[in-house]
PDB file of C-alpha atoms in Angstrom:
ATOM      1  CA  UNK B  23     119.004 109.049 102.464  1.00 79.00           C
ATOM      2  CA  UNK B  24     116.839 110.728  99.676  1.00 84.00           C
ATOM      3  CA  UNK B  25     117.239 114.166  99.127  1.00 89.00           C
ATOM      4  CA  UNK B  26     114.303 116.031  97.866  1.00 94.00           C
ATOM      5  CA  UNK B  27     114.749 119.593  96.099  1.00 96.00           C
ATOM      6  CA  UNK B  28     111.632 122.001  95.272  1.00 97.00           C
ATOM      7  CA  UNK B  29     111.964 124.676  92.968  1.00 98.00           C
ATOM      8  CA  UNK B  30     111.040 127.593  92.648  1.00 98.00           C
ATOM      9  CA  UNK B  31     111.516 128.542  96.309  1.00 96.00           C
ATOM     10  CA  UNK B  32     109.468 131.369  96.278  1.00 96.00           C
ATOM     11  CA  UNK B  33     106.875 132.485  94.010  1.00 97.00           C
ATOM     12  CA  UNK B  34     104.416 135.280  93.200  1.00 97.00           C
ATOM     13  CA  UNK B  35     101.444 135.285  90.937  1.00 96.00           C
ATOM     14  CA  UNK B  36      98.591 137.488  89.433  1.00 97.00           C
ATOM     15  CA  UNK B  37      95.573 135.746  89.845  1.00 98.00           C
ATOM     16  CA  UNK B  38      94.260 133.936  86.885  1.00 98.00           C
ATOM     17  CA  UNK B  39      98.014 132.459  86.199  1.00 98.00           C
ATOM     18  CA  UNK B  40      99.296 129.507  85.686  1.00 97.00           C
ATOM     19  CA  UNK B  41     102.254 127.745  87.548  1.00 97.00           C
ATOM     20  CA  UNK B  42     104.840 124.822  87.370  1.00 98.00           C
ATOM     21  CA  UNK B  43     106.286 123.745  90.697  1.00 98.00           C
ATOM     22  CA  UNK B  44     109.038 121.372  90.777  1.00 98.00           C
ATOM     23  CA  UNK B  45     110.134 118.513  92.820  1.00 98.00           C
ATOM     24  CA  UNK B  46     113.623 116.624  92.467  1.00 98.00           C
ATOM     25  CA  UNK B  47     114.454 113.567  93.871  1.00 95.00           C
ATOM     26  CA  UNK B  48     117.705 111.432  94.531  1.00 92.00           C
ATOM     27  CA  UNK B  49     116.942 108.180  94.267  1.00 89.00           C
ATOM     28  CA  UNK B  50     113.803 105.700  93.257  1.00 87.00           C
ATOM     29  CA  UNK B  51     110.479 106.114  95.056  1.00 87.00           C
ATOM     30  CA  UNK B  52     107.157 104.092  95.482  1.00 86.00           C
ATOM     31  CA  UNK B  53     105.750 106.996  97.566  1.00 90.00           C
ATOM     32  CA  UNK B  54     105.323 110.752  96.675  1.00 94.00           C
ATOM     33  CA  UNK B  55     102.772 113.415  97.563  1.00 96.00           C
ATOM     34  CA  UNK B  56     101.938 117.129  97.231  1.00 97.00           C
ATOM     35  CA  UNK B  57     100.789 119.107 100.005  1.00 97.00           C
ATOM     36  CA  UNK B  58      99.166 122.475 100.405  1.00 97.00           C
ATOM     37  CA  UNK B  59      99.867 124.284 103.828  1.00 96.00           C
ATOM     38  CA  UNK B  60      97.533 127.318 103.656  1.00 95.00           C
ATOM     39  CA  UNK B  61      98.554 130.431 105.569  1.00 92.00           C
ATOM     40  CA  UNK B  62      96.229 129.208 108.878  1.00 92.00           C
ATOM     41  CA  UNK B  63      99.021 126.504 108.582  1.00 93.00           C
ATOM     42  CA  UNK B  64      96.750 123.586 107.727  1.00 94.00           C
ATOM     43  CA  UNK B  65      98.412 120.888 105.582  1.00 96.00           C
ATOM     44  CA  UNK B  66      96.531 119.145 103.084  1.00 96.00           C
ATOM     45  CA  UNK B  67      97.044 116.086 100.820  1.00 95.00           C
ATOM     46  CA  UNK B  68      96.899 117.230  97.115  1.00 97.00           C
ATOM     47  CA  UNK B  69      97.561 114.191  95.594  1.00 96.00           C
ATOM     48  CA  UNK B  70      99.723 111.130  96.170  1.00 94.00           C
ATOM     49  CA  UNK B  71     101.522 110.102  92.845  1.00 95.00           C
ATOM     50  CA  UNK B  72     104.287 107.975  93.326  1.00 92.00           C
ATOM     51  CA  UNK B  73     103.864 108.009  88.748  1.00 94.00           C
ATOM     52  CA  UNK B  74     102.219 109.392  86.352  1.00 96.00           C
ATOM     53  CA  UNK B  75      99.296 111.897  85.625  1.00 98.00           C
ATOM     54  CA  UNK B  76      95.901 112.878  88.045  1.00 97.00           C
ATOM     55  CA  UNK B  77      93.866 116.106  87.993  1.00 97.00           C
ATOM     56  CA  UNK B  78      91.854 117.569  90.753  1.00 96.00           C
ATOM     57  CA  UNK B  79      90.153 120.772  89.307  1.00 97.00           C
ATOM     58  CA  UNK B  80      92.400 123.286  88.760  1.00 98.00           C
ATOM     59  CA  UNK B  81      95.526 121.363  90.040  1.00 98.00           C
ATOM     60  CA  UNK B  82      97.687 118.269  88.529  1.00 98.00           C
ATOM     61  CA  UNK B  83     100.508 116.576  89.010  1.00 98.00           C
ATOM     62  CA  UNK B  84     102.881 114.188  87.216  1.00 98.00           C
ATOM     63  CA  UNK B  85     105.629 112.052  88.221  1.00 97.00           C
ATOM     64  CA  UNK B  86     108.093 110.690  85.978  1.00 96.00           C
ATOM     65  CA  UNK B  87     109.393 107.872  88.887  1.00 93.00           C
ATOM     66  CA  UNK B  88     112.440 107.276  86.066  1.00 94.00           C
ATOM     67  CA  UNK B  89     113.662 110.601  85.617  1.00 96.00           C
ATOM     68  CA  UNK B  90     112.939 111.404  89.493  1.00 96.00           C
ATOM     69  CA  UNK B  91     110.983 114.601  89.172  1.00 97.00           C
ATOM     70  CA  UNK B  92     107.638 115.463  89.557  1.00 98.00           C
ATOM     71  CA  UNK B  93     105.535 118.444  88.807  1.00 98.00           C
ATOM     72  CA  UNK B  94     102.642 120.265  89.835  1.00 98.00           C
ATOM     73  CA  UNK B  95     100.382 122.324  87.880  1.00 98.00           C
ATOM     74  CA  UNK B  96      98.337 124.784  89.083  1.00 98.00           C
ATOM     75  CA  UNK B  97      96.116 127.050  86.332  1.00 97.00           C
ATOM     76  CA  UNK B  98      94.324 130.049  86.529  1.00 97.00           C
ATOM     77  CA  UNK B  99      95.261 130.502  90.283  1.00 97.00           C
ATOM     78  CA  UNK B 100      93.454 132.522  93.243  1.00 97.00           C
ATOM     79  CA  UNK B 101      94.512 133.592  95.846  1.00 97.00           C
ATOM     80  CA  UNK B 102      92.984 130.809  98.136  1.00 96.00           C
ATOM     81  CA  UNK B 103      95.959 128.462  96.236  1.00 97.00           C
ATOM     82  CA  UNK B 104      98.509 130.871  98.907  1.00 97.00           C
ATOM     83  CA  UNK B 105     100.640 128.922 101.057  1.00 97.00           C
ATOM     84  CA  UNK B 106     103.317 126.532 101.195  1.00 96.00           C
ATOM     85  CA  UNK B 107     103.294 123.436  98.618  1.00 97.00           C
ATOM     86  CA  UNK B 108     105.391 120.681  99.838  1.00 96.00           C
ATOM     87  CA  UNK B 109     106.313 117.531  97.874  1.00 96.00           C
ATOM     88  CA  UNK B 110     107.265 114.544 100.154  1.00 94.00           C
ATOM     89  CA  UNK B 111     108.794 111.252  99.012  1.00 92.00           C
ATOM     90  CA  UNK B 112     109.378 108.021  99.909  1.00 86.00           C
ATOM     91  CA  UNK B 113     110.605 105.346 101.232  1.00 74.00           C
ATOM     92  CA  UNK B 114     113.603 106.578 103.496  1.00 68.00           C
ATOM     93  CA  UNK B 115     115.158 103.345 104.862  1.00 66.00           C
ATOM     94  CA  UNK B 116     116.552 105.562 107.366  1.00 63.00           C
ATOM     95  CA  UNK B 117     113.693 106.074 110.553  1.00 58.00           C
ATOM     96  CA  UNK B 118     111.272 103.493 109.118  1.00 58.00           C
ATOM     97  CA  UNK B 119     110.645 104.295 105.820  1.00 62.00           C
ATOM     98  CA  UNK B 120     109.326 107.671 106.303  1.00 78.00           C
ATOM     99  CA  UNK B 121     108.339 110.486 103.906  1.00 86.00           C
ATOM    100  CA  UNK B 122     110.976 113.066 103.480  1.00 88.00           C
ATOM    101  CA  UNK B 123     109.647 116.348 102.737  1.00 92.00           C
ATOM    102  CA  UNK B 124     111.284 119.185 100.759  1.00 93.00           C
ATOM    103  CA  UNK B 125     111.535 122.625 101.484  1.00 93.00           C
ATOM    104  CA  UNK B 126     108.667 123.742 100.313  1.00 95.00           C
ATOM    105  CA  UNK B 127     107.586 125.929  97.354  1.00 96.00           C
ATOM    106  CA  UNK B 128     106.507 129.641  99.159  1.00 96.00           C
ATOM    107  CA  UNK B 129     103.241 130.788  96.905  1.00 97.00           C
ATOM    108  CA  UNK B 130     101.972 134.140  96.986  1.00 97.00           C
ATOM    109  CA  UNK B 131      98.441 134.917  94.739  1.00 97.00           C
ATOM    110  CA  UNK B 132      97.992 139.075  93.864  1.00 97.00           C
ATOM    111  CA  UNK B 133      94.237 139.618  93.535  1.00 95.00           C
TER     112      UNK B 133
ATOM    113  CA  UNK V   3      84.358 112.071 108.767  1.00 64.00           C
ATOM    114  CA  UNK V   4      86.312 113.728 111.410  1.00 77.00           C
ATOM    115  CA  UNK V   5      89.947 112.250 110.114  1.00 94.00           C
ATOM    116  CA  UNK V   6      92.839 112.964 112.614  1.00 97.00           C
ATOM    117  CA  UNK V   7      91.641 115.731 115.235  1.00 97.00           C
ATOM    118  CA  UNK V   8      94.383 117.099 117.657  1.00 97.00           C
ATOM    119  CA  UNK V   9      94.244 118.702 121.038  1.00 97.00           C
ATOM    120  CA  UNK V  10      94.989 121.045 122.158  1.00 97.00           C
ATOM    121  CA  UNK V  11      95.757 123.936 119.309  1.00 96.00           C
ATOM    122  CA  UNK V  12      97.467 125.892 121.387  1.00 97.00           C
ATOM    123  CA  UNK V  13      99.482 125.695 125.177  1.00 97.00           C
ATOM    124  CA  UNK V  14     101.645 127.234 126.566  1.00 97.00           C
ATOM    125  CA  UNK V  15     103.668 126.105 129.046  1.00 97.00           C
ATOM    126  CA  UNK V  16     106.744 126.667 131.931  1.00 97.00           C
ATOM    127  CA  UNK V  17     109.925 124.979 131.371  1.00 98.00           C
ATOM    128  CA  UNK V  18     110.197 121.602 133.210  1.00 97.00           C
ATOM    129  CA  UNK V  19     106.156 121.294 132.969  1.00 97.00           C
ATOM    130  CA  UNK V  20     104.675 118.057 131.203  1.00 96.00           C
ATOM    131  CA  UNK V  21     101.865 117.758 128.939  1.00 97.00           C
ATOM    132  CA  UNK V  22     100.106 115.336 126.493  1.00 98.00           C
ATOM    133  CA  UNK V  23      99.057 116.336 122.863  1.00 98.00           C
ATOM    134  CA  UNK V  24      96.013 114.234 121.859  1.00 98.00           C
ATOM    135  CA  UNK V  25      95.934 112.807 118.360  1.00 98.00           C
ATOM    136  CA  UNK V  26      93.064 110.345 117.087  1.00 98.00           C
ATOM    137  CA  UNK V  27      91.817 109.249 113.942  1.00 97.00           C
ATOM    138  CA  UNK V  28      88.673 107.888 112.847  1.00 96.00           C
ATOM    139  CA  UNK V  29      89.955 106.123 109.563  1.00 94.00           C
ATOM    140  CA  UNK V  30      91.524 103.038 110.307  1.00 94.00           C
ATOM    141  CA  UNK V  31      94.782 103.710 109.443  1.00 94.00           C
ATOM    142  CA  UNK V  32      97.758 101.601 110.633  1.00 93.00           C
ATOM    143  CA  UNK V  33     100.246 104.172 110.285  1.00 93.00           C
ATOM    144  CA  UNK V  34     100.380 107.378 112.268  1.00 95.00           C
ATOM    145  CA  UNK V  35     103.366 109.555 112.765  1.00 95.00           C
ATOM    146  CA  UNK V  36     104.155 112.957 114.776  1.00 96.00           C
ATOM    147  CA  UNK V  37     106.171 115.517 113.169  1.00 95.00           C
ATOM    148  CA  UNK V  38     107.021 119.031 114.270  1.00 96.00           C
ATOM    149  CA  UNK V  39     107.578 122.105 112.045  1.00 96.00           C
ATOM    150  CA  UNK V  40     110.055 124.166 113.165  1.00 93.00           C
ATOM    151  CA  UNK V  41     111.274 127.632 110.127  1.00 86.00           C
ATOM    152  CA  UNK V  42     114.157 127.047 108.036  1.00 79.00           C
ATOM    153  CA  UNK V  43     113.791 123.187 109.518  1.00 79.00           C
ATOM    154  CA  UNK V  44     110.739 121.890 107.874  1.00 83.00           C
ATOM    155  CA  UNK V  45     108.816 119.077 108.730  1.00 91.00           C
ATOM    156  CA  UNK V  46     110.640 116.441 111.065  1.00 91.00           C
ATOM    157  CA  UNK V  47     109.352 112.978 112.324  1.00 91.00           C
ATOM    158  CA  UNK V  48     109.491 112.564 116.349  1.00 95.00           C
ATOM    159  CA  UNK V  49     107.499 108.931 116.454  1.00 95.00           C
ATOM    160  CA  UNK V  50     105.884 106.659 114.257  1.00 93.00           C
ATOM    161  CA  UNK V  51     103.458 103.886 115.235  1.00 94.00           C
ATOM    162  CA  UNK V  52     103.192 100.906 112.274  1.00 91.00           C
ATOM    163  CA  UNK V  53     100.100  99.530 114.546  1.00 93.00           C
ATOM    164  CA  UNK V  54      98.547  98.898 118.302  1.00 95.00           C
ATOM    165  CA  UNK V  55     101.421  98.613 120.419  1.00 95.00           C
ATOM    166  CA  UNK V  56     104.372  99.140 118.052  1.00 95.00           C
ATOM    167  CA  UNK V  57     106.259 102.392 118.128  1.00 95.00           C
ATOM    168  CA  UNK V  58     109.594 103.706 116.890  1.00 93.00           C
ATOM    169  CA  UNK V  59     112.027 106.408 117.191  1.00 93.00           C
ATOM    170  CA  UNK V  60     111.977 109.244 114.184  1.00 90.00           C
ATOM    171  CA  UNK V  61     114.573 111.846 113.727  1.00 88.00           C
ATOM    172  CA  UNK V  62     114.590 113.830 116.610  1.00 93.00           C
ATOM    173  CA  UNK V  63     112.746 111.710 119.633  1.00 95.00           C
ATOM    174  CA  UNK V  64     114.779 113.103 122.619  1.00 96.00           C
ATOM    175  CA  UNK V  65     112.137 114.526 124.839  1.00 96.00           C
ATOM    176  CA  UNK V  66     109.047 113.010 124.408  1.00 98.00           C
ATOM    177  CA  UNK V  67     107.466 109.747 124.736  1.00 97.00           C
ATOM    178  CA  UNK V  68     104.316 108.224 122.835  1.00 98.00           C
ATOM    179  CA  UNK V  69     102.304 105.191 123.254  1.00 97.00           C
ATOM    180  CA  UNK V  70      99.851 103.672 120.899  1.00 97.00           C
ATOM    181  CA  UNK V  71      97.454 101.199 122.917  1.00 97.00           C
ATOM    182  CA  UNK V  72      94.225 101.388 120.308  1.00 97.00           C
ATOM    183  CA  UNK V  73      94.620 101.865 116.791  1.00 96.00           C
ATOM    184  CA  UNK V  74      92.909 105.041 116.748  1.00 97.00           C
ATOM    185  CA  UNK V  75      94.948 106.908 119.576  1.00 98.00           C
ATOM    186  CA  UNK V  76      98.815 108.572 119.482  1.00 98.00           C
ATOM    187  CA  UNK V  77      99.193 110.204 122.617  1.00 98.00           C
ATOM    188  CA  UNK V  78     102.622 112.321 122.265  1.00 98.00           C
ATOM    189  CA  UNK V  79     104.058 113.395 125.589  1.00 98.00           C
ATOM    190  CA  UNK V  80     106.725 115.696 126.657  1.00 97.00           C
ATOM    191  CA  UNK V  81     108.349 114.963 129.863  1.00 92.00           C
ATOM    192  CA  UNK V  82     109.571 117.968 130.558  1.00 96.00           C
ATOM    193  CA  UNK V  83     109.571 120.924 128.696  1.00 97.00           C
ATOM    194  CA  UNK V  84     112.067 122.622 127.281  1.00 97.00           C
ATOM    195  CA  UNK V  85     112.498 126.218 124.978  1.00 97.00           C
ATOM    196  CA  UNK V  86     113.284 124.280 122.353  1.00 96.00           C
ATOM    197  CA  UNK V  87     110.075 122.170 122.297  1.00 97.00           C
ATOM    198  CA  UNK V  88     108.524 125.718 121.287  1.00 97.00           C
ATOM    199  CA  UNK V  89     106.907 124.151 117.800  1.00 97.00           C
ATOM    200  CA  UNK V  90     104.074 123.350 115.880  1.00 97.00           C
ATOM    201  CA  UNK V  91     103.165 119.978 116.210  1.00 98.00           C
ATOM    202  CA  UNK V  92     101.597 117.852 113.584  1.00 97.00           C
ATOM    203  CA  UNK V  93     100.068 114.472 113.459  1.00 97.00           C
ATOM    204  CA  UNK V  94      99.782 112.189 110.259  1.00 96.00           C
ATOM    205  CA  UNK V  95      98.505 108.742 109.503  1.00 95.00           C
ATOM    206  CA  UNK V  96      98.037 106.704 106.364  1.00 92.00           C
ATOM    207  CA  UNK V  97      96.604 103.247 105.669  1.00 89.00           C
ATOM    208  CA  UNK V  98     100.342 101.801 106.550  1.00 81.00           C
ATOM    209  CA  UNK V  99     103.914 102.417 106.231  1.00 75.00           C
ATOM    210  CA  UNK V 100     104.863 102.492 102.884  1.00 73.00           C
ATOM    211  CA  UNK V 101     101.934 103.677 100.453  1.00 74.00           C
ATOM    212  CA  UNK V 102      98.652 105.651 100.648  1.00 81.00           C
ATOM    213  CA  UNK V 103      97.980 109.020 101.192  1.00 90.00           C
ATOM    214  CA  UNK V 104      99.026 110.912 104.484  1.00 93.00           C
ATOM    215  CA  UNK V 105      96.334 112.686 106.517  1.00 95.00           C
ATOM    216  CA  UNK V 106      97.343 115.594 109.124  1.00 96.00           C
ATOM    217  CA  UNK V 107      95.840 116.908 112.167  1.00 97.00           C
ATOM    218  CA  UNK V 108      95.066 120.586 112.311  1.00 96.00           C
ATOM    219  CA  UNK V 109      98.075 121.304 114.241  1.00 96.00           C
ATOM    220  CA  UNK V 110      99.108 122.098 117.708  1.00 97.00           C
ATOM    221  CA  UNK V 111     101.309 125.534 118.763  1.00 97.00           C
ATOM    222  CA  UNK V 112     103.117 124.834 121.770  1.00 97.00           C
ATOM    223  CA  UNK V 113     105.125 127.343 123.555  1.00 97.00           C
ATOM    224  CA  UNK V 114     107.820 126.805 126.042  1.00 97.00           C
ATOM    225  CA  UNK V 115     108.589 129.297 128.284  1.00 97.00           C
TER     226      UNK V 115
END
């Protein structure tokens, strides 16, 4: 099945900075999304970019579907933008083509 | 818009005990999905549903049942519980299976005893 690698794992910013998270994937995929899971452990849909560019405020995200990578942006952060960030892809032909989710991207805002 | 609400957020039961998490969404969505988060383990898919009466096994089904007899309702039920049904439970839909943007319920914390 696909495998799905986030980098950095863990990460810890001054607020006001920018940040690149990372999301590898294994093979090709119509279906990719970001998620935020904020520390009340709510998880929310960012954006769902199986390719190229969007913006949502503060926050983007591109895909490059041939290269199999997509990245998230995040500028001058707060510290509301704490949590987990999650990229999930898809399809998996295994269990119905379901989204496989990485490991998540640990982000920690300083005021 | 109330999207997928959950119930309850937290239970907590005895081993052998059953209970029925609640999911329903408002949105029309074909697809809907339970996962449970679990550290180091991540998000894992229990059932899916591609539609009103149509469910399937995800990765780790063994323990609980689900049903999906409207399109708005995906009842997940645990037969009898277990330590290692301790969790957070999630549900998810989207419009359908392969594309469009997955929505999750607030959560549920479930503790086995």
């Amino acid at each position: 099945g696909i495998q799905v690698e986030q980098s950095p794992p863990d990460l810890i910013l001054q607020e006001g900075a920018n940040s690149t998270l990372r999301c590898n994937f294994s093979d090709s995929v119509n279906n990719l999304q970001w998620f935020h899971q904020n520390p009340w452990g709510q998880l929310i849909n960012l954006f769902y970019i199986p390719s190229g560019t969007k913006q949502n405020g503060r926050l983007s995200a591109t895909t490059v579907a041939t290269e199999r990578y997509s990245l998230l942006y995040i500028s001058s952060s707060q510290t509301t933008d704490s949590g987990v960030y999650f990229c999930a892809v898809g399809p998996s032909m295994e269990y119905g083509n379901k989204l496989v989710f990485g490991a998540g991207t640990i982000l920690r805002v300083k005021s | 818009n109330a999207g997928v609400t959950q119930t309850p957020k937290f239970q907590v039961l005895k081993t052998g005990q059953s209970m029925t998490l609640q999911c329903a969404q408002d949105m029309n969505h074909e697809y809907m999905s339970w996962y449970r988060q679990d550290p180091g383990m991540g998000l894992r898919l229990i059932h899916y549903s591609v539609g009103a009466g149509i469910t399937d096994q995800g990765e780790v089904p063994n323990g609980y049942n689900v049903s999906r007899s409207t399109t708005e309702d995906f009842p997940l039920r645990l037969l009898s519980a277990a330590p290692s049904q301790t969790s957070v439970y999630f549900c998810a839909s989207s419009y359908n299976q392969e594309e469009g943007e997955l929505f999750f319920g607030e959560g549920s914390r479930l503790t086995v005893l």
